[in-house]
Amino acid sequence: MNEIKIFSPATVANVSCGFDVLGFCLDSVGDEMVIRKTDKKGIYLTKIENFDLPYEAKLNVAGVSALAMYETLDLDFGFEIEIYKNIKPGSGIGSSAASAVGSVFGMNELLGKPFNKTQLTEFAIKGEALASKCEHADNLAPALFGGFTLVKSVSPLKILEIPSPDDLYATIIHPQIEIKTSESRAVLPKEVALSDAIEQWANLGSLVHALHTNDYNLISDSLKDVIVEPHRSQLIPHFNDVKQAVLGAGALGAGISGSGPSIFSLSKGQETANNVKEAMQSIYLNSGIKFDIHVSKINTQGVQIID
């Protein structure tokens, strides 16, 4: 096999109480990428559609992660990468992670899978760091492993796969404004009160337990962020209105997706998720801000080969 086409999915990171460690994978939106072997040694980006992104490998997220992997190998050939970018950069649903994951996953498949998913995540972190100015894997891990994941540590990298209830759906609204990850990190406090930290890790622990036990009520009670959301929500127009509206529509909870501006909610059942979609739309339709909206079942497979 000399060429492969893949779907590299969008993801939601943090999931309210799991800043920088928790994430889940979406199935309704993602990038498509083509990776092929080429006789010329090196990594080359040959096509990028929909957004104006660098073609030079060391300046492109997909290129940087590919180079990190390529440089560990002694190959007499190289790879070309085409990116059909469907996740807007700066959207808060793992745009850079999808690119970073897609290139290394595709290369690994063409090479006969010499690396496992954790090793692929380590390569992809290098690309993600180009976008966010720090190494973190809360988007990368769910994109590669699928479902919910928890990054127990980055050094050494340890990723835990977490089950999710079969009837759990996400609704995501993406206001068409850009908030860069590096900028959204700048608004966060350097220190937090011990009482807030205790409440936050209690919520995270109970959310992980709720996912394991299919306890939707406990999921709802755990989707609370007392550390990050109060600061980042100020960057997102109508955030509080959206959150109030989706809870009124039956959502289990809602929060900021990654660094924003996307807002996610989780619901039991597709019908409720669609009601939540209507509630989100009702807030933004009169705002003058363009938006995209997605309803997605939790994608338990992650990045995958497509025809």
CSV table of C-alpha atoms in Angstrom, one decimal:
chain,number,residue,atom,x,y,z
A,1,MET,CA,0.0,0.0,0.0
A,2,ASN,CA,1.5,3.3,-1.1
A,3,GLU,CA,-1.4,5.7,-0.4
A,4,ILE,CA,-4.1,6.0,2.2
A,5,LYS,CA,-7.1,8.3,2.8
A,6,ILE,CA,-8.2,8.9,6.4
A,7,PHE,CA,-10.8,10.7,8.5
A,8,SER,CA,-9.2,12.5,11.4
A,9,PRO,CA,-11.9,13.6,13.8
A,10,ALA,CA,-12.7,16.7,15.8
A,11,THR,CA,-12.5,16.4,19.6
A,12,VAL,CA,-13.7,18.1,22.7
A,13,ALA,CA,-11.0,18.7,25.4
A,14,ASN,CA,-11.3,19.5,29.1
A,15,VAL,CA,-15.0,18.5,29.3
A,16,SER,CA,-15.6,21.1,32.0
A,17,CYS,CA,-13.7,19.6,35.0
A,18,GLY,CA,-10.8,17.9,33.2
A,19,PHE,CA,-8.6,20.7,32.1
A,20,ASP,CA,-5.7,19.5,30.0
A,21,VAL,CA,-6.3,15.8,30.8
A,22,LEU,CA,-9.8,14.8,29.7
A,23,GLY,CA,-11.3,14.7,26.2
A,24,PHE,CA,-13.7,12.9,23.9
A,25,CYS,CA,-14.0,12.2,20.2
A,26,LEU,CA,-16.7,13.3,17.7
A,27,ASP,CA,-18.0,11.5,14.7
A,28,SER,CA,-19.8,14.2,12.7
A,29,VAL,CA,-17.0,16.5,11.9
A,30,GLY,CA,-13.3,16.0,11.0
A,31,ASP,CA,-10.5,16.5,8.5
A,32,GLU,CA,-9.8,14.2,5.6
A,33,MET,CA,-6.2,13.6,4.7
A,34,VAL,CA,-4.3,11.6,2.0
A,35,ILE,CA,-0.8,10.3,2.8
A,36,ARG,CA,1.3,8.6,0.2
A,37,LYS,CA,4.8,7.3,-0.1
A,38,THR,CA,7.2,9.2,-2.4
A,39,ASP,CA,10.6,8.4,-3.8
A,40,LYS,CA,12.0,11.6,-2.5
A,41,LYS,CA,13.2,11.5,1.1
A,42,GLY,CA,11.5,13.9,3.6
A,43,ILE,CA,8.0,15.2,4.4
A,44,TYR,CA,6.1,17.3,1.9
A,45,LEU,CA,2.7,19.0,2.1
A,46,THR,CA,1.3,19.0,-1.4
A,47,LYS,CA,-2.3,20.2,-1.0
A,48,ILE,CA,-4.2,22.1,1.7
A,49,GLU,CA,-7.8,23.0,1.0
A,50,ASN,CA,-10.3,25.3,2.8
A,51,PHE,CA,-7.8,27.2,4.9
A,52,ASP,CA,-4.6,29.1,4.3
A,53,LEU,CA,-2.0,27.1,6.2
A,54,PRO,CA,1.8,26.8,5.7
A,55,TYR,CA,3.1,24.3,3.2
A,56,GLU,CA,6.5,24.1,4.8
A,57,ALA,CA,6.6,21.0,7.0
A,58,LYS,CA,8.3,22.5,10.0
A,59,LEU,CA,5.7,25.3,10.1
A,60,ASN,CA,2.7,23.1,9.7
A,61,VAL,CA,1.2,21.1,12.6
A,62,ALA,CA,0.8,18.0,10.4
A,63,GLY,CA,4.3,18.4,9.1
A,64,VAL,CA,5.9,18.8,12.5
A,65,SER,CA,4.3,15.6,13.9
A,66,ALA,CA,5.2,13.8,10.7
A,67,LEU,CA,8.8,14.9,10.9
A,68,ALA,CA,9.0,13.9,14.6
A,69,MET,CA,8.1,10.3,13.5
A,70,TYR,CA,10.1,10.3,10.3
A,71,GLU,CA,13.3,11.4,12.0
A,72,THR,CA,13.2,8.3,14.2
A,73,LEU,CA,13.2,6.0,11.1
A,74,ASP,CA,15.9,5.2,8.6
A,75,LEU,CA,13.9,5.3,5.4
A,76,ASP,CA,15.0,5.7,1.8
A,77,PHE,CA,11.7,7.3,0.8
A,78,GLY,CA,9.5,10.1,2.0
A,79,PHE,CA,5.8,11.0,2.4
A,80,GLU,CA,3.4,13.5,0.8
A,81,ILE,CA,0.5,14.8,2.8
A,82,GLU,CA,-2.8,16.3,1.5
A,83,ILE,CA,-5.1,18.0,4.0
A,84,TYR,CA,-8.8,18.6,3.3
A,85,LYS,CA,-9.4,20.9,6.3
A,86,ASN,CA,-12.9,20.7,7.6
A,87,ILE,CA,-12.2,21.8,11.2
A,88,LYS,CA,-11.6,25.6,11.3
A,89,PRO,CA,-8.3,26.5,13.1
A,90,GLY,CA,-9.0,28.1,16.4
A,91,SER,CA,-12.4,26.6,16.7
A,92,GLY,CA,-11.9,24.8,20.0
A,93,ILE,CA,-12.7,21.4,18.7
A,94,GLY,CA,-9.2,20.1,18.1
A,95,SER,CA,-8.3,21.4,14.6
A,96,SER,CA,-4.5,21.2,15.2
A,97,ALA,CA,-4.8,17.8,16.9
A,98,ALA,CA,-6.7,16.4,13.9
A,99,SER,CA,-3.8,17.5,11.6
A,100,ALA,CA,-1.1,16.2,14.0
A,101,VAL,CA,-2.8,12.8,14.5
A,102,GLY,CA,-3.8,12.3,10.8
A,103,SER,CA,-0.3,12.5,9.4
A,104,VAL,CA,1.3,10.1,11.9
A,105,PHE,CA,-1.6,7.7,11.8
A,106,GLY,CA,-1.5,7.5,8.0
A,107,MET,CA,2.3,7.1,7.9
A,108,ASN,CA,2.1,4.4,10.5
A,109,GLU,CA,-0.5,2.5,8.5
A,110,LEU,CA,1.6,2.7,5.3
A,111,LEU,CA,4.6,1.4,7.2
A,112,GLY,CA,2.8,-1.7,8.6
A,113,LYS,CA,2.0,-0.2,12.1
A,114,PRO,CA,5.4,-0.2,13.7
A,115,PHE,CA,4.2,2.2,16.4
A,116,ASN,CA,1.3,1.8,19.0
A,117,LYS,CA,-1.2,4.6,19.7
A,118,THR,CA,0.7,5.9,22.7
A,119,GLN,CA,3.8,6.3,20.6
A,120,LEU,CA,1.9,8.0,17.8
A,121,THR,CA,0.5,10.4,20.4
A,122,GLU,CA,4.1,11.3,21.5
A,123,PHE,CA,4.9,12.2,17.9
A,124,ALA,CA,1.7,14.2,17.5
A,125,ILE,CA,2.4,16.2,20.6
A,126,LYS,CA,5.3,17.9,18.8
A,127,GLY,CA,2.8,19.2,16.2
A,128,GLU,CA,0.2,20.2,18.8
A,129,ALA,CA,2.9,22.2,20.6
A,130,LEU,CA,3.5,24.3,17.5
A,131,ALA,CA,-0.1,25.5,17.7
A,132,SER,CA,-0.6,25.9,21.4
A,133,LYS,CA,3.0,26.7,22.6
A,134,CYS,CA,2.9,23.8,25.0
A,135,GLU,CA,2.8,20.0,24.9
A,136,HIS,CA,-0.6,18.6,25.9
A,137,ALA,CA,-2.5,15.6,24.6
A,138,ASP,CA,-6.1,16.1,25.7
A,139,ASN,CA,-7.3,16.5,22.1
A,140,LEU,CA,-4.7,14.1,20.6
A,141,ALA,CA,-5.6,11.1,22.8
A,142,PRO,CA,-9.3,10.9,22.0
A,143,ALA,CA,-8.6,11.5,18.3
A,144,LEU,CA,-6.2,8.5,18.2
A,145,PHE,CA,-7.9,6.2,20.7
A,146,GLY,CA,-11.5,7.2,20.2
A,147,GLY,CA,-14.2,7.7,23.0
A,148,PHE,CA,-13.2,9.4,26.2
A,149,THR,CA,-9.6,9.4,27.3
A,150,LEU,CA,-7.7,10.7,30.3
A,151,VAL,CA,-4.1,11.7,30.0
A,152,LYS,CA,-2.6,10.6,33.3
A,153,SER,CA,0.8,12.1,32.6
A,154,VAL,CA,2.7,13.6,29.7
A,155,SER,CA,6.2,12.6,30.8
A,156,PRO,CA,6.1,9.7,30.6
A,157,LEU,CA,3.0,9.7,28.4
A,158,LYS,CA,0.2,7.6,29.9
A,159,ILE,CA,-3.3,7.5,28.4
A,160,LEU,CA,-6.3,5.9,30.0
A,161,GLU,CA,-9.3,4.9,27.9
A,162,ILE,CA,-12.7,5.5,29.6
A,163,PRO,CA,-15.9,3.9,28.5
A,164,SER,CA,-19.0,6.1,27.7
A,165,PRO,CA,-22.7,5.3,27.8
A,166,ASP,CA,-24.2,4.2,24.5
A,167,ASP,CA,-26.9,6.8,24.5
A,168,LEU,CA,-24.6,9.8,25.2
A,169,TYR,CA,-24.6,12.5,22.5
A,170,ALA,CA,-22.7,15.8,22.2
A,171,THR,CA,-24.0,19.0,20.7
A,172,ILE,CA,-21.4,21.6,19.7
A,173,ILE,CA,-21.9,25.2,18.6
A,174,HIS,CA,-18.9,27.0,17.0
A,175,PRO,CA,-19.3,30.8,16.9
A,176,GLN,CA,-17.3,32.1,13.9
A,177,ILE,CA,-14.8,34.0,16.0
A,178,GLU,CA,-11.2,32.9,16.6
A,179,ILE,CA,-9.7,32.4,20.0
A,180,LYS,CA,-6.2,31.0,19.9
A,181,THR,CA,-5.2,28.4,22.4
A,182,SER,CA,-2.1,30.5,23.5
A,183,GLU,CA,-4.3,33.5,24.1
A,184,SER,CA,-6.9,31.6,26.0
A,185,ARG,CA,-4.2,30.2,28.3
A,186,ALA,CA,-3.0,33.7,29.0
A,187,VAL,CA,-6.3,34.6,30.8
A,188,LEU,CA,-6.0,31.8,33.3
A,189,PRO,CA,-4.8,32.4,36.9
A,190,LYS,CA,-1.4,31.1,37.9
A,191,GLU,CA,-2.7,29.9,41.3
A,192,VAL,CA,-6.1,28.7,42.4
A,193,ALA,CA,-7.7,28.4,45.9
A,194,LEU,CA,-7.4,25.0,47.6
A,195,SER,CA,-11.1,24.9,48.0
A,196,ASP,CA,-11.6,25.3,44.2
A,197,ALA,CA,-9.0,22.6,43.5
A,198,ILE,CA,-10.8,20.2,45.9
A,199,GLU,CA,-14.1,20.8,44.2
A,200,GLN,CA,-12.6,20.4,40.7
A,201,TRP,CA,-10.9,17.1,41.3
A,202,ALA,CA,-14.0,15.8,43.1
A,203,ASN,CA,-16.0,16.6,39.9
A,204,LEU,CA,-13.4,15.0,37.7
A,205,GLY,CA,-13.3,11.8,39.8
A,206,SER,CA,-17.1,11.6,39.9
A,207,LEU,CA,-17.4,12.2,36.1
A,208,VAL,CA,-14.9,9.3,35.4
A,209,HIS,CA,-16.9,7.1,37.7
A,210,ALA,CA,-20.2,8.1,36.1
A,211,LEU,CA,-18.9,7.3,32.6
A,212,HIS,CA,-17.8,3.8,33.9
A,213,THR,CA,-21.2,3.2,35.5
A,214,ASN,CA,-23.5,4.8,32.9
A,215,ASP,CA,-24.9,7.1,35.6
A,216,TYR,CA,-26.4,10.0,33.6
A,217,ASN,CA,-27.5,11.9,36.7
A,218,LEU,CA,-23.9,11.8,38.1
A,219,ILE,CA,-22.6,12.9,34.7
A,220,SER,CA,-24.9,15.9,35.0
A,221,ASP,CA,-23.8,16.7,38.5
A,222,SER,CA,-20.1,16.4,37.6
A,223,LEU,CA,-20.0,18.7,34.5
A,224,LYS,CA,-18.9,21.7,36.5
A,225,ASP,CA,-15.7,23.8,36.1
A,226,VAL,CA,-14.9,26.2,38.9
A,227,ILE,CA,-11.3,27.0,37.8
A,228,VAL,CA,-11.1,27.7,34.0
A,229,GLU,CA,-14.6,28.4,32.8
A,230,PRO,CA,-15.1,31.6,34.9
A,231,HIS,CA,-12.2,33.2,33.1
A,232,ARG,CA,-12.4,31.8,29.6
A,233,SER,CA,-16.2,32.2,29.3
A,234,GLN,CA,-15.7,36.0,29.2
A,235,LEU,CA,-14.0,35.6,25.8
A,236,ILE,CA,-17.1,33.8,24.3
A,237,PRO,CA,-20.1,36.0,23.4
A,238,HIS,CA,-23.4,34.8,24.9
A,239,PHE,CA,-21.8,31.9,26.7
A,240,ASN,CA,-23.9,32.2,29.9
A,241,ASP,CA,-27.1,32.5,27.8
A,242,VAL,CA,-26.3,29.4,25.8
A,243,LYS,CA,-25.5,27.4,28.9
A,244,GLN,CA,-28.8,28.4,30.6
A,245,ALA,CA,-30.7,27.6,27.4
A,246,VAL,CA,-29.3,24.1,26.9
A,247,LEU,CA,-29.8,23.2,30.5
A,248,GLY,CA,-33.4,24.3,30.0
A,249,ALA,CA,-33.6,22.1,26.9
A,250,GLY,CA,-32.6,19.0,28.9
A,251,ALA,CA,-28.8,18.8,28.5
A,252,LEU,CA,-26.9,17.0,31.2
A,253,GLY,CA,-24.4,19.9,31.2
A,254,ALA,CA,-22.4,22.3,29.1
A,255,GLY,CA,-19.1,24.0,29.0
A,256,ILE,CA,-16.3,25.4,26.9
A,257,SER,CA,-14.8,23.0,24.3
A,258,GLY,CA,-11.1,23.2,24.6
A,259,SER,CA,-9.9,26.8,24.6
A,260,GLY,CA,-13.1,28.0,22.9
A,261,PRO,CA,-15.0,29.6,21.3
A,262,SER,CA,-17.0,26.4,20.7
A,263,ILE,CA,-19.4,25.4,23.4
A,264,PHE,CA,-20.2,21.7,24.0
A,265,SER,CA,-23.1,20.0,25.8
A,266,LEU,CA,-23.8,16.4,26.6
A,267,SER,CA,-27.2,14.9,26.5
A,268,LYS,CA,-28.9,11.5,27.0
A,269,GLY,CA,-30.4,10.5,23.7
A,270,GLN,CA,-30.4,12.0,20.2
A,271,GLU,CA,-33.8,13.7,20.6
A,272,THR,CA,-32.6,15.7,23.6
A,273,ALA,CA,-29.3,16.5,21.7
A,274,ASN,CA,-31.4,17.9,18.8
A,275,ASN,CA,-33.5,20.0,21.3
A,276,VAL,CA,-30.3,21.3,22.7
A,277,LYS,CA,-29.2,22.2,19.1
A,278,GLU,CA,-32.4,24.3,18.7
A,279,ALA,CA,-31.7,26.0,22.0
A,280,MET,CA,-28.2,26.9,21.0
A,281,GLN,CA,-29.4,28.2,17.7
A,282,SER,CA,-32.0,30.4,19.3
A,283,ILE,CA,-29.3,32.3,21.2
A,284,TYR,CA,-27.0,32.9,18.2
A,285,LEU,CA,-29.5,33.5,15.4
A,286,ASN,CA,-30.1,37.1,16.5
A,287,SER,CA,-26.6,37.8,17.6
A,288,GLY,CA,-25.1,38.8,14.2
A,289,ILE,CA,-22.4,36.1,14.7
A,290,LYS,CA,-22.2,33.3,12.2
A,291,PHE,CA,-21.9,29.8,13.6
A,292,ASP,CA,-21.7,26.1,12.9
A,293,ILE,CA,-23.5,23.5,14.9
A,294,HIS,CA,-23.0,19.7,15.2
A,295,VAL,CA,-24.8,16.9,16.9
A,296,SER,CA,-22.6,13.9,17.3
A,297,LYS,CA,-22.6,10.5,19.0
A,298,ILE,CA,-19.4,9.8,20.8
A,299,ASN,CA,-17.0,8.4,18.3
A,300,THR,CA,-15.4,5.3,19.9
A,301,GLN,CA,-13.1,4.5,17.0
A,302,GLY,CA,-11.1,7.7,16.5
A,303,VAL,CA,-9.0,8.3,13.4
A,304,GLN,CA,-9.8,5.8,10.7
A,305,ILE,CA,-9.2,4.7,7.1
A,306,ILE,CA,-11.8,5.8,4.6
A,307,ASP,CA,-12.4,4.8,1.0
